[in-house]
mmCIF file of C-alpha atoms in Angstrom:
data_model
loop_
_atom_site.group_PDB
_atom_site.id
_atom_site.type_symbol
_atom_site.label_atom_id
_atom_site.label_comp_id
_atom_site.label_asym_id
_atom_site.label_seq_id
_atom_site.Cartn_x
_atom_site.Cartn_y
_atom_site.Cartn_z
ATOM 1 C CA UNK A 1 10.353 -43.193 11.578
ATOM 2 C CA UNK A 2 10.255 -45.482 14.728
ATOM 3 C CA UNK A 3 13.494 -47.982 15.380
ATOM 4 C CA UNK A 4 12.618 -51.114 13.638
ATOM 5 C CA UNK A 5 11.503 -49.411 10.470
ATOM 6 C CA UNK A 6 15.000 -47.058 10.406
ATOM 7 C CA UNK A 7 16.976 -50.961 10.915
ATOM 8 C CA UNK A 8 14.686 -52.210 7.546
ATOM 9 C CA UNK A 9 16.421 -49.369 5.973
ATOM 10 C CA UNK A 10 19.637 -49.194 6.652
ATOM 11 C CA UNK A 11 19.865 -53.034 6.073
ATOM 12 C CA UNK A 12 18.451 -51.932 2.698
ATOM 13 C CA UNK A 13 20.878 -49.614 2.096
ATOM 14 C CA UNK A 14 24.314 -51.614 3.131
ATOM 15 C CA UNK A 15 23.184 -55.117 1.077
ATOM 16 C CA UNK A 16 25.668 -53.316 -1.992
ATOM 17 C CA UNK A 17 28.422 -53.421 1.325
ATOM 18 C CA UNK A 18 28.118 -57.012 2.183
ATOM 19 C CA UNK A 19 28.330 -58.391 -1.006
ATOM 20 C CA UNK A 20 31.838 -56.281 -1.177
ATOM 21 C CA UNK A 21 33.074 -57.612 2.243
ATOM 22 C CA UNK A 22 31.811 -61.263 0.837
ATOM 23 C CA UNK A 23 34.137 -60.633 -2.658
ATOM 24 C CA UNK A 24 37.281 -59.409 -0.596
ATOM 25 C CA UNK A 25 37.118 -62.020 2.035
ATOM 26 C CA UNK A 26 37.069 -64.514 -0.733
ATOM 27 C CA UNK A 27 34.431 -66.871 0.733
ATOM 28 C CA UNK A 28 30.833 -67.610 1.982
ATOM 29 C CA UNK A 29 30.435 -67.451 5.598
ATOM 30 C CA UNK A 30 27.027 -67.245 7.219
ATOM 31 C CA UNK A 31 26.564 -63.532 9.325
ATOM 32 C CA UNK A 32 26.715 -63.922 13.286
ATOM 33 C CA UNK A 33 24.716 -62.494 15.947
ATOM 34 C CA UNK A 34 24.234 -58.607 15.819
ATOM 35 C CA UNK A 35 27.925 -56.993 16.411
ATOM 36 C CA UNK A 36 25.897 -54.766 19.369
ATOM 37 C CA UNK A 37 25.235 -57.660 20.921
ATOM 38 C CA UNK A 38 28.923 -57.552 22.924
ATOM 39 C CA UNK A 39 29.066 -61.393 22.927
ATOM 40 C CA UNK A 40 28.605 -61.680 19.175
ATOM 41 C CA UNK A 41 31.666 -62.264 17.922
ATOM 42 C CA UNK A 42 33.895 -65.151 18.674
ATOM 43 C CA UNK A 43 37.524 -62.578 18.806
ATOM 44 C CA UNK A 44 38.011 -63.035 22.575
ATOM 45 C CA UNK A 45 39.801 -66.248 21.593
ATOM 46 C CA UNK A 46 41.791 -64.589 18.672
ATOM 47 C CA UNK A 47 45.336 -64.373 18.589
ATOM 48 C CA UNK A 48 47.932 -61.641 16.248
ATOM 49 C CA UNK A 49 50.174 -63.443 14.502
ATOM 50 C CA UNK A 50 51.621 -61.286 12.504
ATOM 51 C CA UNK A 51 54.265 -58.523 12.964
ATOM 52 C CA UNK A 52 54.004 -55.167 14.441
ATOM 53 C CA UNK A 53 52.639 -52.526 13.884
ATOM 54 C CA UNK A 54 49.187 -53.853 13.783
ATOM 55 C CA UNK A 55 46.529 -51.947 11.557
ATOM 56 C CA UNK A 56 43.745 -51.134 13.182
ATOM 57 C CA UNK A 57 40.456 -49.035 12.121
ATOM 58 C CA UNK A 58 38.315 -47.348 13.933
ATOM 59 C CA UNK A 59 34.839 -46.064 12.946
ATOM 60 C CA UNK A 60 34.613 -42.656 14.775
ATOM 61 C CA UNK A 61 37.314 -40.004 15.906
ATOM 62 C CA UNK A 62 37.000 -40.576 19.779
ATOM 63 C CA UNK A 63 37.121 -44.328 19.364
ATOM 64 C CA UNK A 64 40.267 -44.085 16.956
ATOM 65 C CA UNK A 65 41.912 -41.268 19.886
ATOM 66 C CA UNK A 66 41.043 -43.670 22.795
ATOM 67 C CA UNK A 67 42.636 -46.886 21.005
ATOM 68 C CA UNK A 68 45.844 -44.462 19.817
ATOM 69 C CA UNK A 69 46.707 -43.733 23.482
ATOM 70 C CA UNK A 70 46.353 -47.107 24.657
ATOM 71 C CA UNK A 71 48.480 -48.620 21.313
ATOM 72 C CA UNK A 72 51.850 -46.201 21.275
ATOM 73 C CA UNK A 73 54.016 -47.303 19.118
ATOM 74 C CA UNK A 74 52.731 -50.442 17.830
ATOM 75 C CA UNK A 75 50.129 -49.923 15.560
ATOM 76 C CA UNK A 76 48.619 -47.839 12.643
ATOM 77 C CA UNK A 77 45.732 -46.135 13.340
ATOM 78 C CA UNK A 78 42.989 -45.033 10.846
ATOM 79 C CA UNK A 79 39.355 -43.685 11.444
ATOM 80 C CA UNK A 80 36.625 -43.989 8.888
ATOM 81 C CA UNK A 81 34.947 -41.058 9.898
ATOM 82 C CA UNK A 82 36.799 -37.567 10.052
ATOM 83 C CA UNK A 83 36.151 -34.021 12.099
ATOM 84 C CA UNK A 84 32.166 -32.818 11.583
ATOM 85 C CA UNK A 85 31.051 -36.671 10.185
ATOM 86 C CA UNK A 86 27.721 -37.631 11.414
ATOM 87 C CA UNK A 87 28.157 -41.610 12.501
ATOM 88 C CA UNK A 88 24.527 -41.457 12.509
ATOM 89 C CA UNK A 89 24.280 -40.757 8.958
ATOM 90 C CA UNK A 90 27.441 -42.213 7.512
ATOM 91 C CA UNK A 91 27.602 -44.710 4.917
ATOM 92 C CA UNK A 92 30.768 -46.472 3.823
ATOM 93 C CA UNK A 93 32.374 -46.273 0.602
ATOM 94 C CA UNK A 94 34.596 -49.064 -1.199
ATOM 95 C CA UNK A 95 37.690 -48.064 -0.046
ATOM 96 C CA UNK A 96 36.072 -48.032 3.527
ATOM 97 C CA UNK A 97 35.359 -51.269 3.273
ATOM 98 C CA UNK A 98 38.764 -51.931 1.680
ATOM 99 C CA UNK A 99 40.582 -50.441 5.087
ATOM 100 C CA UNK A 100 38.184 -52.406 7.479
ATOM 101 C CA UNK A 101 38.867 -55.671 5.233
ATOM 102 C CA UNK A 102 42.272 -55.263 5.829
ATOM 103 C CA UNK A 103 42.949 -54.191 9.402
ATOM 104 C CA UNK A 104 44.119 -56.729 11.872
ATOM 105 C CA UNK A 105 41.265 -55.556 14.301
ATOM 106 C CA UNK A 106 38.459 -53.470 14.145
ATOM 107 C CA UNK A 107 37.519 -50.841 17.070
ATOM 108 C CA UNK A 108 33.791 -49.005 17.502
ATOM 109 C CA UNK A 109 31.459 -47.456 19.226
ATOM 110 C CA UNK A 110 28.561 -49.780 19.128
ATOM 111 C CA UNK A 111 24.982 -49.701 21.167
ATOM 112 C CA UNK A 112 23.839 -48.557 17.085
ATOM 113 C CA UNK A 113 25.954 -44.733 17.132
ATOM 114 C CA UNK A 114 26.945 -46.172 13.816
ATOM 115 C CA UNK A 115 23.631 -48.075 12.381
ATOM 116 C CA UNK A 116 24.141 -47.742 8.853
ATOM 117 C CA UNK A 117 27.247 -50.172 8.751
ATOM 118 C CA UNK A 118 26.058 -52.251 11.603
ATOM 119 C CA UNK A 119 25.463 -55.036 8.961
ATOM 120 C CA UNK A 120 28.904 -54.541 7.411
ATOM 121 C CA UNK A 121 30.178 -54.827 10.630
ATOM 122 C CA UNK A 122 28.754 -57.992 11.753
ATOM 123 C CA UNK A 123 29.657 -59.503 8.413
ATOM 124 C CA UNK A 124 33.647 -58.627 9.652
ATOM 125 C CA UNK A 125 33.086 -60.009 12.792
ATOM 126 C CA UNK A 126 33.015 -63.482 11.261
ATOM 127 C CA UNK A 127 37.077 -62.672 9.572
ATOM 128 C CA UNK A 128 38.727 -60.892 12.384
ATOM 129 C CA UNK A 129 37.714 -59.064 16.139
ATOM 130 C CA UNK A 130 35.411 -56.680 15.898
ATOM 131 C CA UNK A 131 35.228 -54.752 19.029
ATOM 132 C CA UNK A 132 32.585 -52.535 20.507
ATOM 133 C CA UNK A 133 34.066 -50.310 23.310
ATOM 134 C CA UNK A 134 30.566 -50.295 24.412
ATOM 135 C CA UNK A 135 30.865 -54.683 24.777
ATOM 136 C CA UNK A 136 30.802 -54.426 28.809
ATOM 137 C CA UNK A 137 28.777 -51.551 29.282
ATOM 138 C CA UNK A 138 26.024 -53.968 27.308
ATOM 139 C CA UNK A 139 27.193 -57.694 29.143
ATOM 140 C CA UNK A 140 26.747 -56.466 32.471
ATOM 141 C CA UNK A 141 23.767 -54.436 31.808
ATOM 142 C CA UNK A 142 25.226 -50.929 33.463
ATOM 143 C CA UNK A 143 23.089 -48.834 35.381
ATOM 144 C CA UNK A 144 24.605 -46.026 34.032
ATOM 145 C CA UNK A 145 23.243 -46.993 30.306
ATOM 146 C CA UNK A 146 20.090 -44.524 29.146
ATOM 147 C CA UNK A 147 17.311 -45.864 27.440
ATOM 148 C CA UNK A 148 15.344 -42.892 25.861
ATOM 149 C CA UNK A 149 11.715 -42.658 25.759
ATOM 150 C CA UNK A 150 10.265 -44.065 22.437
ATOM 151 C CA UNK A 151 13.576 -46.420 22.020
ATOM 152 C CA UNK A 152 12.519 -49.418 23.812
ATOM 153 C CA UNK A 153 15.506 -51.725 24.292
ATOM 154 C CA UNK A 154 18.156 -49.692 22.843
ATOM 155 C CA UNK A 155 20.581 -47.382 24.678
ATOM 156 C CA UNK A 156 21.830 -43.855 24.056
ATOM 157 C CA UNK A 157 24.926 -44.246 21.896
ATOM 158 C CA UNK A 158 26.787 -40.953 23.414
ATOM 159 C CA UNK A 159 28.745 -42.502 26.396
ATOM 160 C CA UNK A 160 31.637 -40.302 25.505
ATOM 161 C CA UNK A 161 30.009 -37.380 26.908
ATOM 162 C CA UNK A 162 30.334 -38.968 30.312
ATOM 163 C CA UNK A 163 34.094 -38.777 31.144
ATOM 164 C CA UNK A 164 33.970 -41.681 33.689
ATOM 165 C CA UNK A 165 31.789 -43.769 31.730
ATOM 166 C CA UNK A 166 34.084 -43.432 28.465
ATOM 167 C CA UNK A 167 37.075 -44.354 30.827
ATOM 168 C CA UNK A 168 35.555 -47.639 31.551
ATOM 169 C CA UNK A 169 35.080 -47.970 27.546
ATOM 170 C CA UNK A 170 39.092 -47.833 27.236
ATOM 171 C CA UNK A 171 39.690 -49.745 29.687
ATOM 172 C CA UNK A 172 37.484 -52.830 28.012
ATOM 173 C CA UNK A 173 39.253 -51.766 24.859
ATOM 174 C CA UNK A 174 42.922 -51.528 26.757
ATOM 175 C CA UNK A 175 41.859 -56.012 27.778
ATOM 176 C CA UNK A 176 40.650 -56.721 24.415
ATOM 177 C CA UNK A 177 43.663 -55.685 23.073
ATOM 178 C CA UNK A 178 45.900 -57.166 25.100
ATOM 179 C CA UNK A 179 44.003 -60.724 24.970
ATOM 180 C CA UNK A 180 44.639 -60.306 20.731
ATOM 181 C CA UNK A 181 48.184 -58.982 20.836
ATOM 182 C CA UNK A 182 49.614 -60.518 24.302
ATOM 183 C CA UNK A 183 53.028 -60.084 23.406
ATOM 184 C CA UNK A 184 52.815 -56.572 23.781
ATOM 185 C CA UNK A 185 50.340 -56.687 26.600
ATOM 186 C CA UNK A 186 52.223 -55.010 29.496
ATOM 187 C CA UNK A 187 52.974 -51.805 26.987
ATOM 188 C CA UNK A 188 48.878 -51.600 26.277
ATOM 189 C CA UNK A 189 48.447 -51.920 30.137
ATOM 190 C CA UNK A 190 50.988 -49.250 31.055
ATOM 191 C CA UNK A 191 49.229 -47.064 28.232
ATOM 192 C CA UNK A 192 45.905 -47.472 29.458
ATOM 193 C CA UNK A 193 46.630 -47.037 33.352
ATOM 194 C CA UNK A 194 48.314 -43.916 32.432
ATOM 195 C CA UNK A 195 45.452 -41.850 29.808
ATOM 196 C CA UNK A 196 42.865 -43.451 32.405
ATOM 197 C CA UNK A 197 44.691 -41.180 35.470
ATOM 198 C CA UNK A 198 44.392 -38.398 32.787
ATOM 199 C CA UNK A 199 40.585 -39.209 31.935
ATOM 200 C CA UNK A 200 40.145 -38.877 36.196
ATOM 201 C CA UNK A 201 41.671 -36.027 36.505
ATOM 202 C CA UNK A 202 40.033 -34.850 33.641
ATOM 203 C CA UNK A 203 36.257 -36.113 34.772
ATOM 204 C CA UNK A 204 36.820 -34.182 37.845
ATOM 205 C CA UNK A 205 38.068 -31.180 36.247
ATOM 206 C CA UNK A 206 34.949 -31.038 34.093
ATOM 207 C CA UNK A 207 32.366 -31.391 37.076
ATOM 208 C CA UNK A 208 33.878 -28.627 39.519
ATOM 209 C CA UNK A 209 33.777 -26.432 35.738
ATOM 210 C CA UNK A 210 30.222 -26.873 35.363
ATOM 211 C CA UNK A 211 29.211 -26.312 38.900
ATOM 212 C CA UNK A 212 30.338 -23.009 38.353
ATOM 213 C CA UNK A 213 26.553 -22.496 36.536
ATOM 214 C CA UNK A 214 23.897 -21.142 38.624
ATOM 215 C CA UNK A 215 21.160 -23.210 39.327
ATOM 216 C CA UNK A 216 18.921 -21.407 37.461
ATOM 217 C CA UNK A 217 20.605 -21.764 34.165
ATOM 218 C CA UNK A 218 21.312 -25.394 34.405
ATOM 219 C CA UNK A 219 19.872 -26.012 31.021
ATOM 220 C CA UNK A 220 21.375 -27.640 27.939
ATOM 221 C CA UNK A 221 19.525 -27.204 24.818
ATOM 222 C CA UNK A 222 20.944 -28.741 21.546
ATOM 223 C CA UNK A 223 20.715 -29.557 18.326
ATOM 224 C CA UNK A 224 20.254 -33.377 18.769
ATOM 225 C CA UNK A 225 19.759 -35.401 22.065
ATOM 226 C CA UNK A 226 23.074 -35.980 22.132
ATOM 227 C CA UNK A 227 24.235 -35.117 25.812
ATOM 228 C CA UNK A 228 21.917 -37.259 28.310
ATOM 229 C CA UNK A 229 25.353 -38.915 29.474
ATOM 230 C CA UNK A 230 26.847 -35.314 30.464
ATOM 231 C CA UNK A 231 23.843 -34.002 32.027
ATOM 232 C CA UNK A 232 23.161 -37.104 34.052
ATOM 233 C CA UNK A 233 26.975 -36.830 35.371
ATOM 234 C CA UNK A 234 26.992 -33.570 35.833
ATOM 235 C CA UNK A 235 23.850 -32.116 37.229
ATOM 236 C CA UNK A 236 22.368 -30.068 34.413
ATOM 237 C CA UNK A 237 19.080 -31.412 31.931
ATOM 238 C CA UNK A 238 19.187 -31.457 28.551
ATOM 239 C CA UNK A 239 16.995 -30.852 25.972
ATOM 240 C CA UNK A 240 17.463 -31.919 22.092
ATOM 241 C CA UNK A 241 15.596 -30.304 19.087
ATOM 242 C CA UNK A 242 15.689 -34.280 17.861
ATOM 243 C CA UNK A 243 16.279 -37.500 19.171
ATOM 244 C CA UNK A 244 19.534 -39.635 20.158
ATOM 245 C CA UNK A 245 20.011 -40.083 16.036
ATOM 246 C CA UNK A 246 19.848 -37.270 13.670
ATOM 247 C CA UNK A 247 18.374 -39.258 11.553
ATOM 248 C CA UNK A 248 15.002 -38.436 13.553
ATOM 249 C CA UNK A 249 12.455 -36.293 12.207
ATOM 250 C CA UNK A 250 11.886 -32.939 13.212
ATOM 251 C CA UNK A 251 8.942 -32.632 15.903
ATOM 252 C CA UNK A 252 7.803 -29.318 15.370
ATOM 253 C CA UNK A 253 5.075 -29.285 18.512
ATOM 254 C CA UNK A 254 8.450 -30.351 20.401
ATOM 255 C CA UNK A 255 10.455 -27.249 19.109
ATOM 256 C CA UNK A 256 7.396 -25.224 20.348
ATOM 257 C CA UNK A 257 7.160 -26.605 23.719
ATOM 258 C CA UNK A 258 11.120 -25.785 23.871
ATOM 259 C CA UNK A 259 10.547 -22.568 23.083
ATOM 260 C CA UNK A 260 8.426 -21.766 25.293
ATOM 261 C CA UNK A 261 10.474 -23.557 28.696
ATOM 262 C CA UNK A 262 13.565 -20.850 27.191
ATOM 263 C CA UNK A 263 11.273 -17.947 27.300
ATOM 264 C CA UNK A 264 9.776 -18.869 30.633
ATOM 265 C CA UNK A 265 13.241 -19.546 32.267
ATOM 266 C CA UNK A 266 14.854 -17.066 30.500
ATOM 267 C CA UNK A 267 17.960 -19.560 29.058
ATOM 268 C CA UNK A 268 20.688 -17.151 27.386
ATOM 269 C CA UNK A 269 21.982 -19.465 24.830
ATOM 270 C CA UNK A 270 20.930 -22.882 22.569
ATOM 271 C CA UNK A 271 23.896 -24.791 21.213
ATOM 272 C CA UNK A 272 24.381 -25.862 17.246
ATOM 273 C CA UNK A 273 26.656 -28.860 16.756
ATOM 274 C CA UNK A 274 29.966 -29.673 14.707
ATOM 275 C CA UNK A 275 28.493 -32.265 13.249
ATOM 276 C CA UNK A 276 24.306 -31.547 12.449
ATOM 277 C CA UNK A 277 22.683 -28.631 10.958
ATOM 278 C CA UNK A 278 21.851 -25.667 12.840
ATOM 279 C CA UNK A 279 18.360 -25.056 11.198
ATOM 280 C CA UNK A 280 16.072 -26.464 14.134
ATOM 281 C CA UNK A 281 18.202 -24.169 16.438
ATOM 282 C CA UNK A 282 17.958 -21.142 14.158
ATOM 283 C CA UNK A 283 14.504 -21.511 13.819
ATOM 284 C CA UNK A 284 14.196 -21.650 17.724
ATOM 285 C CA UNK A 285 15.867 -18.437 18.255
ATOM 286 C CA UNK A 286 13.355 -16.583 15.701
ATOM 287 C CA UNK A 287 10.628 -18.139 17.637
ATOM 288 C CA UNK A 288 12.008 -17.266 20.895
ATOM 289 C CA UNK A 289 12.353 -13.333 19.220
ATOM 290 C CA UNK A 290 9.210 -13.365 18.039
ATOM 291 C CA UNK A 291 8.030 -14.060 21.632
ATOM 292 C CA UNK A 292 10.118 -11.054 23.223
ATOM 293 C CA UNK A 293 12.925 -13.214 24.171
ATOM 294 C CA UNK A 294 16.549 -12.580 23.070
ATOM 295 C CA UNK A 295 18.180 -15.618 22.944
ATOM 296 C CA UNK A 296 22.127 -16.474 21.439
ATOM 297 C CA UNK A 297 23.591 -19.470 19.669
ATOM 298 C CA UNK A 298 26.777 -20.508 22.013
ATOM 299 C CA UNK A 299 29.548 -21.938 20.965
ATOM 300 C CA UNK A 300 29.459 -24.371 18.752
ATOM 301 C CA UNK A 301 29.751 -28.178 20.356
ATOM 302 C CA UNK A 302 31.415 -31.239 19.541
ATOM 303 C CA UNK A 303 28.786 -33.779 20.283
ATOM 304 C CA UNK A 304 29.419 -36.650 17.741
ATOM 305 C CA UNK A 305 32.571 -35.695 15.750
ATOM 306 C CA UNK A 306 36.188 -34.627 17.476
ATOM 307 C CA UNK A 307 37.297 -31.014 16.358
ATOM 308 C CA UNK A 308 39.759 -30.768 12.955
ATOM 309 C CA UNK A 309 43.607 -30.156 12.941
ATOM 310 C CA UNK A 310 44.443 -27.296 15.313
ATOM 311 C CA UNK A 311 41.078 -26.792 16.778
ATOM 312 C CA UNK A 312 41.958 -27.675 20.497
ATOM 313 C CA UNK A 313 39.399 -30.579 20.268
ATOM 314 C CA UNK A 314 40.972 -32.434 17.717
ATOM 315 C CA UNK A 315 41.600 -35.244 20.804
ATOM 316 C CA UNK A 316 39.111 -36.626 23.274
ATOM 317 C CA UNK A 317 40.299 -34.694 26.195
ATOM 318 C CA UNK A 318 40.826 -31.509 23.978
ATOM 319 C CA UNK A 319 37.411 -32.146 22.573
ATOM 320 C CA UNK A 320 35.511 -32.364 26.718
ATOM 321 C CA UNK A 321 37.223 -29.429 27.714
ATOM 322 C CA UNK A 322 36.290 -27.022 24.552
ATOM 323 C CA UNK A 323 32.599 -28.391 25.273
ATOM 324 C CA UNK A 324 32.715 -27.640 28.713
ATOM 325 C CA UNK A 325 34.226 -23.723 28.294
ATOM 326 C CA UNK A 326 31.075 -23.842 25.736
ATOM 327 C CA UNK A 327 28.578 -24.263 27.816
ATOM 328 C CA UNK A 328 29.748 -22.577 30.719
ATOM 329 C CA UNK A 329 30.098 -19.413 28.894
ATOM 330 C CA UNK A 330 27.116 -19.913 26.908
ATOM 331 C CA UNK A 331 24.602 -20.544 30.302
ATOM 332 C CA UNK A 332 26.466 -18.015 32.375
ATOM 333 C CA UNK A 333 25.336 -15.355 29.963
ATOM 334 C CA UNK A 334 28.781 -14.175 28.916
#
């Protein structure tokens, strides 16, 4: 299913979810620009007026943990989208759109990580701020952006994955937040100077990690395209068993030619993921057995969901660092 035809769809699919947002919101406004657009909505010149804390929603776990450690104190904090959810796949429910319809701001990913309530979302951005922590990366057309073959104008979603890049994400979310709730401004800037030291430290921390991998092994092979972002910052390639989305069919002449780059290079380990089904990869290994090559399933990796309660990637950071002892393990054979 190419782009435009998996948009038809999923507008398809969400018209039930605008007519909801229309009832709750009580009247008839016409929809605005695409929310991925980052100058679609008109919230840069919205004010809070009401009093703390503020509610705020989130779509995914790592957008909900990014705006948490800029907010403190002052604000409620709910994500849509809990530990193993596919964003790629995930369709809200009435009492979804209930929360969203009755936060004070809205925070997501954007650049289409969460396509089937991109119409639901745009419909909000004509109430309240709707903010993609992916707006800059998109105004000032960043270099660092990926556009994958076969997805002509649109970027790769997974900025996370890139510690510096997602850094730059909370800090656009840190402003945004401080031009809708000035009063408490200097707190949000204090906030987001602080976790952005910790996301340095941590960005570094991560690359001298993975240089640890021999040169030979510098191969990533998941579930899903999922980590361009990490190997571009970090020296390795990456191969998915699907596209950016899950949603993407399998490509069985792909998993073949896959197969047969892990037999020639002899790669110890293929990743499953949190958050998709491991069949593509299980089928790879059989393939790869069949062909005299013994290959393992590493660690399992976090690639569009945080980790559940007590995990140790059940935050961002916690979440980057249980990757990264993944894959180093995984490549170095151990």
């Amino acid at each position: 299913m190419n782009y435009t035809q998996q948009r038809a769809w999923q507008r398809w699919g969400v018209t039930g979810t605008l007519l909801l947002l229309a009832c709750c919101a009580g009247c008839d406004k016409p929809a605005g620009p695409g929310v991925d657009d980052a100058t679609a909505s008109d919230s840069h010149s919205r004010e809070f007026s009401g009093e703390p804390p503020l509610s705020i929603v989130c779509t995914t776990q790592q957008v909900a943990d990014a705006v948490r450690n800029i907010v403190g104190e002052h604000a409620e904090i709910e994500s849509l989208m809990g530990p193993g959810v596919d964003p790629h796949m995930f369709r809200t429910k009435p009492s979804h759109l209930l929360k969203l319809q009755q936060a004070d701001i809205v925070f997501y990913n954007g650049l289409h990580l969460e396509g089937r309530i991109a119409d639901s979302l745009e419909q909000l951005a004509d109430r309240k701020p709707v903010v993609p922590l992916t707006g800059r990366l998109v105004e000032e057309h960043d270099k660092r952006l990926i556009s994958p073959a076969g997805f002509s104008g649109v970027h790769d979603p997974h900025v996370w994955h890139d510690v510096s890049l997602w850094a730059d994400c909370v800090d656009y979310a840190a402003e945004r937040l401080c031009e809708f709730d000035p009063a408490r401004a200097d707190d949000y800037r204090a906030n987001a100077a602080a976790y952005r030291k910790q996301l340095d430290e941590l960005n570094a921390e991560v690359g001298a990690q993975l240089r640890s991998i021999p040169d030979d092994r510098r191969l990533l092979v998941t579930a899903h395209d999922a980590f361009g972002y990490f190997s571009a910052a970090y020296g390795l390639k990456t191969i998915g068993l699907k596209g950016i989305s899950t949603d993407d069919e399998a490509d069985f002449a792909h998993l073949d030619a896959v197969r047969k780059i892990l037999v020639e290079n002899q790669v110890p380990a293929v990743f499953v993921e949190s958050s998709t089904s491991p069949r593509l990869v299980n089928k790879l290994i059989e393939e790869c057995q069949a062909a005299g090559h013994q290959v393992r399933v590493g660690k399992e990796l976090y690639s569009d969901a945080m980790g559940s309660a007590g995990s140790g990637a059940e935050t961002y950071v916690g979440m980057i660092r249980a990757n990264v002892a993944a894959i180093v393990n995984g490549l170095a054979g151990e």
